[in-house]
Amino acid sequence: MRIAIRQPIAAQTDAQPRSWLVGWRGWLLSGLGLVAWIVLLTGVVYQFRAGFTVSIGDYYDTPYLRSGFSDRETSADGRYTFRWTTGPAQISAPRMGRGAWTLGLLALAAHPDSSPVNATLHFANGYQFQIPDSGELRAVHVFVPPAALSSGDLTIDITANTYSEPTASARQLGLALFSLQLSQVGSHSLLAPLGTLIYLVLIVLALALTLWATGLRGTLAVALAAALGLGLTLPLAQVRLPYAFWLPSLALLGWISLLLVVALRWLMPRLFGLGGVTIDDTALTALLLLFVVGFWIKAGGQLYPYMIAIDIHWHMERVRWILDGRLAEIYKPGAFNESVMPANEWGENRPTIPYSPFFHIFSTAFAIFPWQLETSAKVFSAFIDTSRVFIVFYLVRAMGLSRRAGLLAAVLIAIFPVTFLLHSWGNVPTTLGIWWTLIASTVIIGGWGRLNRRPAFMLLTAVLLITFLIYTVMAVYMGMLLVVWLVAVALRHKAERAQVKAAAWATALAFALSMAVYYWQYVSDIIKKTLPYFSTTLTQGQESVGATPFEESYGTYLANYIPRLWGYGLLIPLLLLPLALWLIRRNPPELAAEPRTKTAIGWLWMAAMLLIALLFVPIARSVPMVDKHIFFLIPVLAIGAGVVIDYGLRWLQQHTGAQRRYRAIAGMALTVYVGLTLLDSVQLWVDRIERIKQVW
């Protein structure tokens, strides 16, 4: 399949002096066409009768409650969840649609001292409704005329007398709300709410420009944006809310995507060139499209109103500590690092393990944006994850392997289900730590032959310092990887010892600086407490330190990796990895034109990564690690699978008599594998968004 891309600037001529004007007019007409398309689509979907119910006090009520509500509570019989108004309160249901609605409330308008509540609902244009006081839970139904909405937006302001609890907290209790239900009645306007039109127009325009910026032809970019606009508009017919809450986030994401693609299209060829790799326009367009699709699925999913990325809020609360001047609380040894070590997993007498605060220090930069820290963290996490499509492609090409192997590796690292799980868990520090280990490895491979020169040496030192400081677990992995990798290179390639020496000195300097900056304060406790702790757990089991013992045998523990790796989408790539290492070591002409030093260095890097991951398999049974050693290996698994698939396709091209038949079968098999992996990822992603309610 060929991608319809624009000709590079260098290939254009001056034969068409009015091409800029024609392009400008074309984009103006395309933009107006997209606006008209959205107006038409929204006019159709808003003819469908909408309705929704919100359980107040559920995890999913937050988008609707603007202010003035208590924390979640549960009724004495356990049947209901609810919230009290604590003063003037507001409920918002934006972009519902013009026309009349019926509002149903399940409420309790009573105070413990029997004082009057006088709860009143206030709508736009002065419409009001008073809820009668009642000593019991009752359903209230209100007709909301079209004039009580503002451009299709429903805002309900609630006022009520408050009762002050005779407790230390002295909570103010007004009206208790248990549920809210809205149903559309009567005729529907042909004009959608103004907010819906604005946001959807912004989204499709951003999508068209983003797709064009990747390198696609303008007509194709506009056509795809129109198709995506259809897909984004249709859900409004059935799930008006909470879908309408999502539109502002998607509009923001669209324009962020455009800025990122423009920057990446300019930056990537230059960075690749600095690393000695050229990238053609078609490959760059393919990588940018992969980035856009992955970024939209992962960032867009995280921005969905009901999405709960489990650890994000906890991490951003620590960022707020720093912004409030409490940096010392998370910088020094103590409660911060122990707070991430549950007693049931580690025992009461926990070992001292540094938990680096540098991700949280870095994340204070998110405060410059006008939205929540959590929003920035989610978008940033998706960006660094999806940016790995460029990194693995570069590594494959730097190792002298084929362009197709690089593109296949990029596709796989974009769609592995495990990458979606990391976002669902909210493990931004883990994601960032893994990213920096990959960047450090890339700097070493890309800069090999120049590492003993000052610019490359200083760059490597800086990258390793960040890697060691940003996330402690990945710092340990990276340190072990460097030792194994560099020793292997020195033993097998004596001519490269000057480069090994430079990399080793950069590692030693980065390690010394990280110790001086942060880790020095943990050395004593690590020697006195941590090393004896791990010695005990590894030899006597977790129960010896008061932690919950493993109930499974070691054989069962190993066997459980199989379904877990299958669920992560990594079992097949892991099984293919030994074959990939053999193929690269053999260095056949199908993979590289000639033997190269970087091929050997890259091969040893992949082998060392696999060895480190395997070393931590038995350790992970006694030390809670949540499979971080597997996540660490993801880039190598993507590269290995890409190499094997590419070699298989090349072998079929050169060794089969019925070439077209076998190529077609191989192409179908590859398409099915990639398609099923992507489908599995999307299903997992949607399932996590729908059902995860845990907030740490």
XYZ file of C-alpha atoms in Angstrom:
696
model
C 0.000 0.000 0.000
C 1.356 3.393 -0.992
C 0.795 6.448 1.144
C -0.350 9.512 -0.810
C 2.262 12.011 0.311
C 3.313 15.444 -0.815
C 6.536 15.884 -2.723
C 9.388 17.148 -0.555
C 10.104 20.849 -0.865
C 13.376 20.093 -2.632
C 11.464 18.302 -5.413
C 9.123 21.193 -6.145
C 9.760 23.627 -8.978
C 8.870 27.217 -9.787
C 6.666 26.178 -12.681
C 3.549 27.135 -10.730
C 4.035 30.663 -9.392
C 0.401 30.810 -8.122
C 0.543 27.459 -6.266
C 0.548 29.161 -2.867
C -2.604 31.097 -3.750
C -4.297 27.994 -5.135
C -3.350 26.100 -1.971
C -4.648 28.911 0.188
C -7.949 28.953 -1.651
C -8.153 25.185 -1.518
C -7.683 25.136 2.235
C -10.242 27.923 2.699
C -12.815 25.993 0.696
C -11.897 22.765 2.501
C -12.255 24.479 5.866
C -15.668 25.870 4.958
C -16.666 22.451 3.667
C -15.653 20.823 6.953
C -17.632 23.438 8.892
C -20.713 22.785 6.759
C -20.196 19.031 7.200
C -20.177 19.361 10.986
C -23.253 21.605 10.978
C -25.083 19.006 8.875
C -23.965 16.041 10.996
C -24.798 17.660 14.317
C -28.163 18.799 12.994
C -28.963 15.169 12.218
C -27.665 13.544 15.412
C -29.401 16.076 17.648
C -32.742 14.940 16.216
C -32.381 11.729 18.204
C -34.024 11.823 21.616
C -31.380 11.767 24.327
C -31.451 10.960 28.010
C -29.101 9.977 30.786
C -28.981 9.185 34.488
C -26.275 10.116 36.976
C -25.904 8.364 40.317
C -24.808 11.090 42.711
C -21.963 9.870 44.891
C -20.769 7.407 42.251
C -17.298 7.692 40.802
C -18.790 9.062 37.616
C -20.689 12.067 38.937
C -17.708 14.401 39.176
C -17.975 15.978 35.677
C -21.508 17.160 36.410
C -20.891 18.701 39.851
C -19.257 22.090 39.552
C -19.188 23.305 43.163
C -20.817 23.159 46.561
C -21.023 19.403 47.186
C -19.746 17.217 50.014
C -17.632 14.101 49.643
C -19.320 10.857 48.619
C -21.478 9.149 51.245
C -23.430 5.882 51.401
C -26.895 5.458 52.908
C -27.268 3.492 56.139
C -28.779 0.510 54.321
C -25.962 0.532 51.751
C -28.383 0.868 48.828
C -27.585 4.409 47.726
C -24.711 6.796 47.348
C -25.322 10.520 47.720
C -23.840 13.941 48.389
C -24.993 16.922 50.419
C -24.983 20.434 49.110
C -22.796 22.491 51.448
C -23.982 25.932 50.365
C -24.736 27.328 46.913
C -24.153 24.378 44.567
C -24.140 23.929 40.815
C -24.843 21.062 38.405
C -23.800 21.406 34.773
C -24.995 19.421 31.757
C -23.460 21.204 28.756
C -24.264 20.762 25.065
C -27.369 18.615 25.744
C -29.444 20.067 22.935
C -32.006 22.775 22.459
C -35.616 22.054 23.326
C -37.559 20.949 26.395
C -36.368 18.406 28.955
C -37.707 16.646 32.023
C -35.500 16.614 35.087
C -35.833 13.876 37.683
C -34.139 14.138 41.068
C -33.990 11.616 43.903
C -33.439 13.856 46.924
C -33.849 14.199 50.664
C -34.972 17.681 51.727
C -34.729 17.310 55.494
C -32.348 18.285 58.293
C -31.620 16.325 61.488
C -33.117 19.138 63.607
C -36.240 19.386 61.375
C -35.359 22.951 60.376
C -36.684 24.029 56.946
C -34.472 23.275 53.957
C -36.176 25.506 51.379
C -34.209 23.947 48.532
C -34.628 25.776 45.227
C -33.442 24.924 41.711
C -32.474 27.916 39.573
C -32.312 27.715 35.767
C -31.423 30.199 33.043
C -33.616 33.260 32.416
C -35.022 33.268 35.946
C -36.788 29.895 35.912
C -37.026 28.353 39.391
C -38.463 25.305 41.088
C -38.716 24.767 44.852
C -38.325 21.260 46.246
C -40.808 20.664 49.064
C -39.364 19.657 52.411
C -39.880 15.970 53.140
C -38.742 13.706 55.917
C -38.099 10.861 53.530
C -36.372 10.195 50.263
C -38.572 11.238 47.366
C -38.469 11.576 43.580
C -38.963 15.070 42.178
C -39.871 15.696 38.516
C -39.409 19.089 36.881
C -40.348 20.229 33.385
C -37.504 22.316 31.960
C -38.732 24.510 29.074
C -36.418 25.477 26.196
C -36.015 28.976 27.589
C -34.496 27.542 30.795
C -31.451 26.409 28.835
C -28.724 28.611 27.418
C -27.778 27.634 23.829
C -28.459 23.993 24.616
C -26.525 24.055 27.902
C -28.316 23.227 31.149
C -26.998 24.759 34.353
C -28.791 24.147 37.642
C -27.913 26.340 40.613
C -29.115 24.913 43.929
C -29.705 26.983 47.032
C -30.820 25.582 50.381
C -30.686 26.403 54.056
C -27.831 24.572 55.738
C -27.604 22.692 58.994
C -24.314 22.748 60.903
C -23.389 19.353 62.336
C -22.541 19.441 66.063
C -19.198 17.775 65.451
C -15.598 18.890 65.251
C -15.847 19.168 61.453
C -19.069 21.232 61.713
C -20.146 20.172 58.237
C -22.765 22.296 56.500
C -25.615 20.123 55.195
C -28.177 21.464 52.737
C -30.027 19.205 50.274
C -29.052 15.524 49.922
C -28.978 14.420 46.253
C -29.006 10.734 45.312
C -29.559 10.711 41.543
C -30.261 12.940 38.582
C -32.085 12.009 35.377
C -32.654 14.078 32.230
C -34.862 13.114 29.285
C -35.547 15.118 26.138
C -39.180 15.780 25.226
C -41.017 17.523 22.415
C -39.581 18.748 19.116
C -35.866 19.196 18.515
C -34.037 22.133 16.996
C -32.140 21.635 13.738
C -29.271 23.698 15.153
C -26.976 21.925 17.582
C -25.719 23.729 20.685
C -23.141 26.360 19.827
C -20.524 24.743 22.053
C -20.861 21.424 20.227
C -20.426 23.108 16.849
C -17.379 25.082 17.950
C -15.575 22.143 19.518
C -16.285 19.710 16.679
C -15.189 22.264 14.070
C -11.969 22.878 16.008
C -11.377 19.129 16.213
C -11.861 18.355 12.518
C -9.838 21.383 11.400
C -7.008 20.346 13.725
C -7.212 16.782 12.431
C -7.084 17.904 8.790
C -4.061 20.123 9.406
C -2.355 17.470 11.524
C -2.790 14.764 8.891
C -1.563 17.170 6.216
C 1.447 18.039 8.371
C 2.385 14.352 8.571
C 2.962 14.456 4.818
C -0.372 13.299 3.406
C -1.821 15.130 0.424
C -4.281 17.857 1.350
C -7.279 16.178 -0.287
C -6.637 12.918 1.543
C -6.073 14.746 4.847
C -9.370 16.615 4.495
C -11.243 13.445 3.486
C -9.873 11.549 6.486
C -10.713 14.448 8.798
C -14.277 14.474 7.453
C -14.571 10.713 8.052
C -13.189 11.091 11.567
C -15.605 13.971 12.146
C -18.453 11.601 11.268
C -17.121 9.056 13.751
C -16.773 11.693 16.460
C -20.248 13.131 15.897
C -22.368 9.964 15.750
C -22.004 9.063 19.478
C -23.863 12.275 20.349
C -27.043 10.582 19.140
C -26.982 7.974 21.927
C -24.523 9.075 24.626
C -24.983 12.841 24.611
C -23.493 12.953 28.073
C -20.801 12.309 29.198
C -19.609 12.449 25.561
C -20.198 16.203 25.346
C -17.814 16.708 28.275
C -15.104 15.058 26.177
C -15.250 17.510 23.268
C -13.197 20.352 24.826
C -10.442 17.895 25.724
C -10.433 16.469 22.197
C -10.239 19.970 20.730
C -7.250 20.713 22.947
C -5.690 17.396 21.966
C -6.196 18.151 18.288
C -4.228 21.384 18.360
C -1.542 19.909 20.605
C -1.226 17.108 18.023
C -0.759 19.649 15.250
C 2.005 21.463 17.120
C 3.754 18.198 17.940
C 3.591 16.871 14.377
C 4.905 20.118 12.908
C 7.770 20.079 15.418
C 8.526 16.378 14.914
C 8.482 16.625 11.127
C 11.114 19.347 11.334
C 13.116 17.755 14.154
C 13.275 14.046 13.367
C 15.274 14.167 10.096
C 17.823 16.418 11.795
C 18.176 14.185 14.837
C 18.421 11.108 12.644
C 21.084 12.863 10.583
C 23.112 13.668 13.688
C 23.008 9.946 14.479
C 24.165 8.966 11.011
C 20.781 7.759 9.724
C 18.794 9.202 6.838
C 15.032 8.898 6.686
C 13.028 9.214 3.483
C 9.814 11.204 3.287
C 7.540 8.166 2.992
C 9.004 6.522 6.105
C 8.768 9.790 8.030
C 5.122 10.188 7.022
C 4.381 6.612 8.092
C 6.033 7.181 11.484
C 4.181 10.458 12.007
C 0.878 8.763 11.178
C 1.691 6.002 13.654
C 2.491 8.646 16.240
C -0.759 10.550 15.614
C -2.955 7.449 15.777
C -1.255 6.133 18.912
C -1.230 9.554 20.570
C -4.925 10.125 19.898
C -5.985 6.701 21.159
C -3.857 6.837 24.304
C -4.144 10.511 25.203
C -7.758 10.747 24.058
C -8.711 7.725 26.143
C -7.058 9.192 29.216
C -8.933 12.475 28.740
C -12.328 10.761 28.595
C -14.425 12.196 31.474
C -14.896 8.806 33.173
C -11.297 7.645 32.708
C -9.423 6.989 35.951
C -5.659 6.571 35.585
C -5.107 4.975 38.970
C -1.869 6.552 40.200
C -2.010 9.903 38.380
C -3.798 11.794 41.132
C -1.421 10.478 43.804
C 1.605 11.614 41.828
C 0.138 15.022 41.033
C -0.707 15.555 44.699
C 3.032 15.179 45.419
C 3.698 17.736 42.705
C 1.328 20.075 44.534
C 3.340 19.451 47.701
C 6.405 20.782 45.914
C 4.494 23.782 44.571
C 3.363 24.437 48.154
C 6.965 24.457 49.390
C 7.075 20.897 50.769
C 9.934 19.590 48.605
C 11.952 18.467 51.636
C 9.212 15.992 52.620
C 9.705 13.962 49.452
C 13.410 14.639 48.929
C 14.667 13.262 52.228
C 14.389 9.613 53.340
C 11.244 8.885 55.284
C 7.510 8.734 54.812
C 7.510 9.449 51.062
C 9.473 6.407 49.953
C 7.735 4.205 52.561
C 4.308 5.330 51.328
C 4.794 3.363 48.102
C 5.715 0.179 49.992
C 2.562 -1.447 51.487
C 3.149 -3.405 54.692
C 1.452 -6.531 53.331
C 3.992 -6.649 50.493
C 7.099 -5.556 52.402
C 6.379 -6.214 56.081
C 6.337 -3.650 58.859
C 10.131 -3.373 58.994
C 10.484 -2.133 55.433
C 13.839 -1.862 53.698
C 15.081 1.578 52.754
C 14.630 2.031 49.020
C 15.017 5.462 47.438
C 11.951 6.743 45.626
C 13.271 9.496 43.433
C 11.302 12.766 43.541
C 12.758 14.052 40.284
C 9.756 13.080 38.185
C 7.623 15.124 40.560
C 10.112 17.995 40.489
C 10.029 17.918 36.680
C 6.234 17.802 36.698
C 5.994 21.158 38.466
C 6.410 22.540 34.935
C 2.849 21.360 34.269
C 1.656 24.212 36.484
C 2.248 26.718 33.671
C -0.785 25.377 31.806
C -4.296 26.622 32.616
C -5.721 23.117 33.059
C -5.274 20.502 35.789
C -1.893 18.913 36.477
C -3.491 15.511 35.881
C -4.443 16.509 32.319
C -0.869 17.524 31.498
C 0.506 14.331 33.032
C -1.827 12.168 30.939
C -0.991 13.939 27.665
C 2.718 13.920 28.472
C 2.630 10.210 29.296
C 0.945 9.443 25.962
C 3.478 11.604 24.113
C 6.610 9.956 25.484
C 5.090 6.508 24.951
C 4.095 7.085 21.327
C 7.348 8.924 20.537
C 9.093 5.564 20.832
C 7.994 4.766 17.273
C 10.748 7.137 16.098
C 13.317 5.762 18.527
C 12.948 2.092 17.643
C 12.951 2.924 13.931
C 16.181 4.852 14.427
C 17.773 1.991 16.385
C 16.898 -0.532 13.689
C 18.370 1.670 10.979
C 21.430 2.587 13.061
C 22.118 -1.132 13.480
C 22.182 -1.455 9.693
C 18.912 -3.348 9.480
C 16.203 -2.782 6.908
C 13.764 0.091 6.644
C 10.826 -2.321 6.669
C 12.075 -3.969 9.872
C 12.200 -0.516 11.459
C 8.659 0.331 10.401
C 7.365 -3.036 11.625
C 9.061 -2.497 14.992
C 7.483 0.970 15.188
C 4.027 -0.451 14.469
C 4.387 -3.114 17.143
C 5.625 -0.832 19.914
C 2.676 1.456 19.173
C 0.039 -1.272 19.567
C 1.276 -3.671 22.267
C -1.579 -3.959 24.813
C 0.830 -3.598 27.723
C 1.526 0.026 26.797
C -2.172 0.793 27.272
C -2.120 -0.896 30.671
C 0.675 1.379 31.868
C -1.492 4.398 31.069
C -4.491 2.846 32.812
C -2.380 2.283 35.903
C -1.189 5.891 35.758
C 2.450 4.784 35.930
C 3.891 7.965 34.439
C 7.207 7.742 36.364
C 7.670 4.160 35.096
C 6.831 5.183 31.532
C 9.233 8.124 31.705
C 11.956 6.029 33.331
C 11.717 3.390 30.594
C 11.808 6.146 27.974
C 15.025 7.580 29.381
C 16.694 4.161 29.460
C 15.826 3.837 25.777
C 17.158 7.329 25.048
C 20.414 6.498 26.860
C 20.803 3.282 24.863
C 20.066 5.199 21.658
C 22.706 7.826 22.431
C 25.296 5.085 22.976
C 24.452 3.170 19.790
C 23.961 6.273 17.665
C 27.080 7.966 18.996
C 29.303 4.883 18.874
C 32.625 5.869 17.350
C 32.329 9.410 18.726
C 31.741 8.767 22.425
C 35.315 9.769 23.259
C 34.710 13.212 21.766
C 33.638 15.942 24.153
C 30.131 16.756 22.749
C 29.053 13.102 22.613
C 30.638 12.347 25.989
C 28.894 15.286 27.678
C 25.566 14.392 26.045
C 25.814 10.786 27.208
C 26.755 11.854 30.728
C 23.793 14.226 30.928
C 21.349 11.632 29.584
C 22.616 8.974 31.993
C 22.390 11.405 34.914
C 18.736 12.093 34.095
C 18.112 8.355 33.673
C 19.615 7.597 37.095
C 17.640 10.355 38.818
C 14.222 10.228 37.177
C 13.113 6.794 38.442
C 15.076 4.589 40.832
C 13.991 1.162 39.544
C 14.972 2.037 35.983
C 18.235 3.473 37.307
C 19.060 0.028 38.722
C 18.143 -1.674 35.445
C 20.160 0.812 33.419
C 23.201 0.466 35.653
C 23.148 -3.310 35.382
C 22.564 -3.100 31.621
C 25.561 -0.825 31.144
C 27.863 -3.125 33.117
C 26.819 -6.254 31.200
C 26.697 -4.515 27.818
C 30.007 -2.658 28.014
C 31.891 -5.639 29.439
C 30.527 -7.804 26.614
C 31.621 -5.268 23.998
C 35.087 -4.986 25.528
C 35.556 -8.761 25.567
C 34.238 -9.433 22.068
C 35.472 -6.346 20.216
C 38.878 -5.262 21.448
C 39.117 -2.576 18.771
C 36.163 -0.820 20.403
C 37.678 -0.523 23.862
C 38.272 3.210 23.451
C 34.524 3.663 22.992
C 33.805 1.316 25.891
C 36.157 3.330 28.075
C 34.410 6.574 27.150
C 30.969 5.091 27.873
C 32.229 3.665 31.163
C 33.638 7.039 32.240
C 30.369 8.753 31.313
C 28.502 6.142 33.359
C 30.819 6.575 36.345
C 30.525 10.367 36.184
C 26.716 10.250 35.915
C 26.567 7.777 38.798
C 28.804 9.976 40.968
C 26.722 13.044 40.200
C 23.455 11.219 40.978
C 24.947 10.107 44.296
C 26.028 13.643 45.097
C 22.657 15.101 44.148
C 20.319 12.591 45.807
C 21.305 9.001 46.597
C 24.087 9.732 49.119
C 21.538 10.103 51.923
C 20.387 6.479 51.488
C 23.751 4.708 51.445
C 23.970 3.983 55.151
C 20.432 2.604 55.480
C 20.809 0.522 52.317
C 23.867 -1.182 53.808
C 22.301 -1.634 57.251
C 18.698 -2.477 56.349
C 18.077 -3.061 52.645
C 20.796 -5.569 51.794
C 20.033 -7.796 54.834
C 16.301 -7.536 54.038
C 16.707 -8.796 50.484
C 19.162 -11.457 51.578
C 16.523 -12.745 53.990
C 13.598 -12.662 51.559
C 15.534 -14.314 48.751
C 16.729 -17.157 50.948
C 13.899 -17.566 53.496
C 10.842 -16.158 51.721
C 8.632 -13.148 52.299
C 7.019 -14.531 55.427
C 10.380 -14.227 57.191
C 10.036 -10.415 57.163
C 6.323 -10.331 57.964
C 5.122 -9.813 54.390
C 2.337 -11.847 52.820
C 3.974 -15.071 51.573
C 3.545 -16.353 48.036
C 1.006 -19.178 47.959
C 2.136 -20.440 44.566
C 5.084 -22.704 43.959
C 8.028 -21.489 41.942
C 6.924 -23.599 38.988
C 3.445 -22.081 39.121
C 4.999 -18.636 39.398
C 6.948 -19.198 36.180
C 3.967 -20.771 34.419
C 1.835 -17.720 35.249
C 4.104 -15.634 33.045
C 2.602 -17.292 29.981
C -0.980 -15.962 30.281
C 0.350 -12.643 31.569
C 2.707 -12.193 28.618
C -0.103 -13.223 26.281
C -2.351 -10.570 27.790
C 0.432 -8.009 27.436
C 0.756 -8.941 23.742
C 4.401 -9.884 24.321
C 4.415 -13.694 24.291
C 4.885 -14.094 20.525
C 7.560 -11.341 20.308
C 9.401 -12.943 23.246
C 9.373 -16.349 21.540
C 10.665 -14.701 18.351
C 13.474 -12.826 20.121
C 16.062 -15.679 20.121
C 15.475 -16.121 16.388
C 15.870 -12.375 15.869
C 19.176 -12.380 17.752
C 20.376 -15.301 15.630
C 19.388 -13.521 12.419
C 21.109 -10.286 13.389
C 24.230 -12.140 14.541
C 24.283 -14.073 11.292
C 23.917 -10.711 9.520
C 22.427 -12.026 6.261
C 22.297 -9.701 3.251
C 18.534 -9.509 3.606
C 18.989 -7.551 6.809
C 22.087 -5.448 6.245
C 24.153 -4.613 3.215
C 27.427 -5.264 5.005
C 28.652 -6.114 8.515
C 28.819 -3.007 10.649
C 30.168 -2.237 14.075
C 26.843 -0.765 15.184
C 25.108 -3.984 14.207
C 27.334 -5.853 16.645
C 26.931 -3.188 19.340
C 23.150 -3.230 18.883
C 23.060 -7.020 18.991
C 24.917 -7.025 22.305
C 22.548 -4.361 23.624
C 19.530 -6.520 22.793
C 21.152 -9.600 24.325
C 22.106 -7.678 27.471
C 18.552 -6.313 27.815
C 17.178 -9.849 27.586
C 19.689 -11.095 30.163
C 18.781 -8.331 32.644
C 15.072 -9.060 32.238
C 15.668 -12.772 32.836
C 17.835 -12.080 35.901
C 14.934 -10.237 37.502
C 12.435 -13.058 36.931
C 13.396 -14.932 40.137
C 13.987 -11.669 42.010
C 10.487 -10.427 41.154
C 8.958 -13.334 43.070
C 10.380 -12.029 46.332
C 10.464 -8.298 45.565
C 7.214 -6.646 44.383
C 8.106 -5.204 40.978
C 4.840 -5.339 38.980
C 6.633 -6.763 35.927
C 8.826 -3.705 35.397
C 11.559 -5.980 34.046
C 9.141 -6.978 31.281
C 8.201 -3.381 30.495
C 11.914 -2.569 30.322
C 12.282 -5.138 27.530
C 9.419 -3.875 25.320
C 11.569 -1.959 22.780
C 13.809 -5.000 22.235
C 10.783 -7.252 21.760
C 9.352 -4.863 19.160
C 12.673 -4.691 17.299
C 13.143 -8.454 17.425
C 9.671 -9.183 16.088
C 10.117 -6.582 13.353
C 13.399 -8.196 12.278
C 11.940 -11.708 12.136
C 8.823 -10.662 10.216
C 10.924 -8.654 7.761
C 13.299 -11.555 7.184
C 10.376 -13.919 6.652
C 8.872 -11.625 4.025
C 12.225 -11.280 2.271
C 12.782 -15.024 2.320
C 9.403 -15.582 0.682
C 10.218 -13.036 -1.988
C 13.465 -14.783 -2.890
C 12.857 -18.495 -2.322
C 9.275 -19.325 -3.308
C 8.289 -20.360 -6.783
C 4.668 -19.325 -6.426
C 5.809 -15.917 -5.212
C 2.552 -14.025 -5.383
C 0.553 -16.719 -3.596
C 2.925 -17.017 -0.657
C 3.463 -13.284 -0.451
C -0.292 -12.807 -0.297
C -0.597 -15.425 2.449
C 2.246 -13.843 4.401
C 0.733 -10.396 3.956
C -2.633 -11.629 5.179
C -1.032 -13.350 8.182
C 0.853 -10.173 9.088
C -2.280 -8.078 8.680
C -4.269 -10.476 10.883
C -1.568 -10.459 13.579
C -1.279 -6.677 13.649
C -5.042 -6.245 13.410
C -5.788 -8.674 16.243
C -3.091 -7.100 18.428
C -4.550 -3.641 17.825
C -8.084 -4.931 18.428
C -6.970 -6.553 21.680
C -5.364 -3.281 22.763
C -8.441 -1.209 21.943
C -10.761 -3.690 23.699
C -8.538 -3.666 26.766
C -8.377 0.131 26.665
C -12.150 0.563 26.406
C -12.702 -2.005 29.161
C -10.288 -0.236 31.501
C -11.906 3.126 30.800
C -15.384 1.753 31.468
C -14.878 -0.259 34.632
C -11.848 0.973 36.584
C -12.928 2.953 39.620
C -9.888 2.670 41.864
C -8.202 5.925 42.794
C -5.011 5.717 44.797
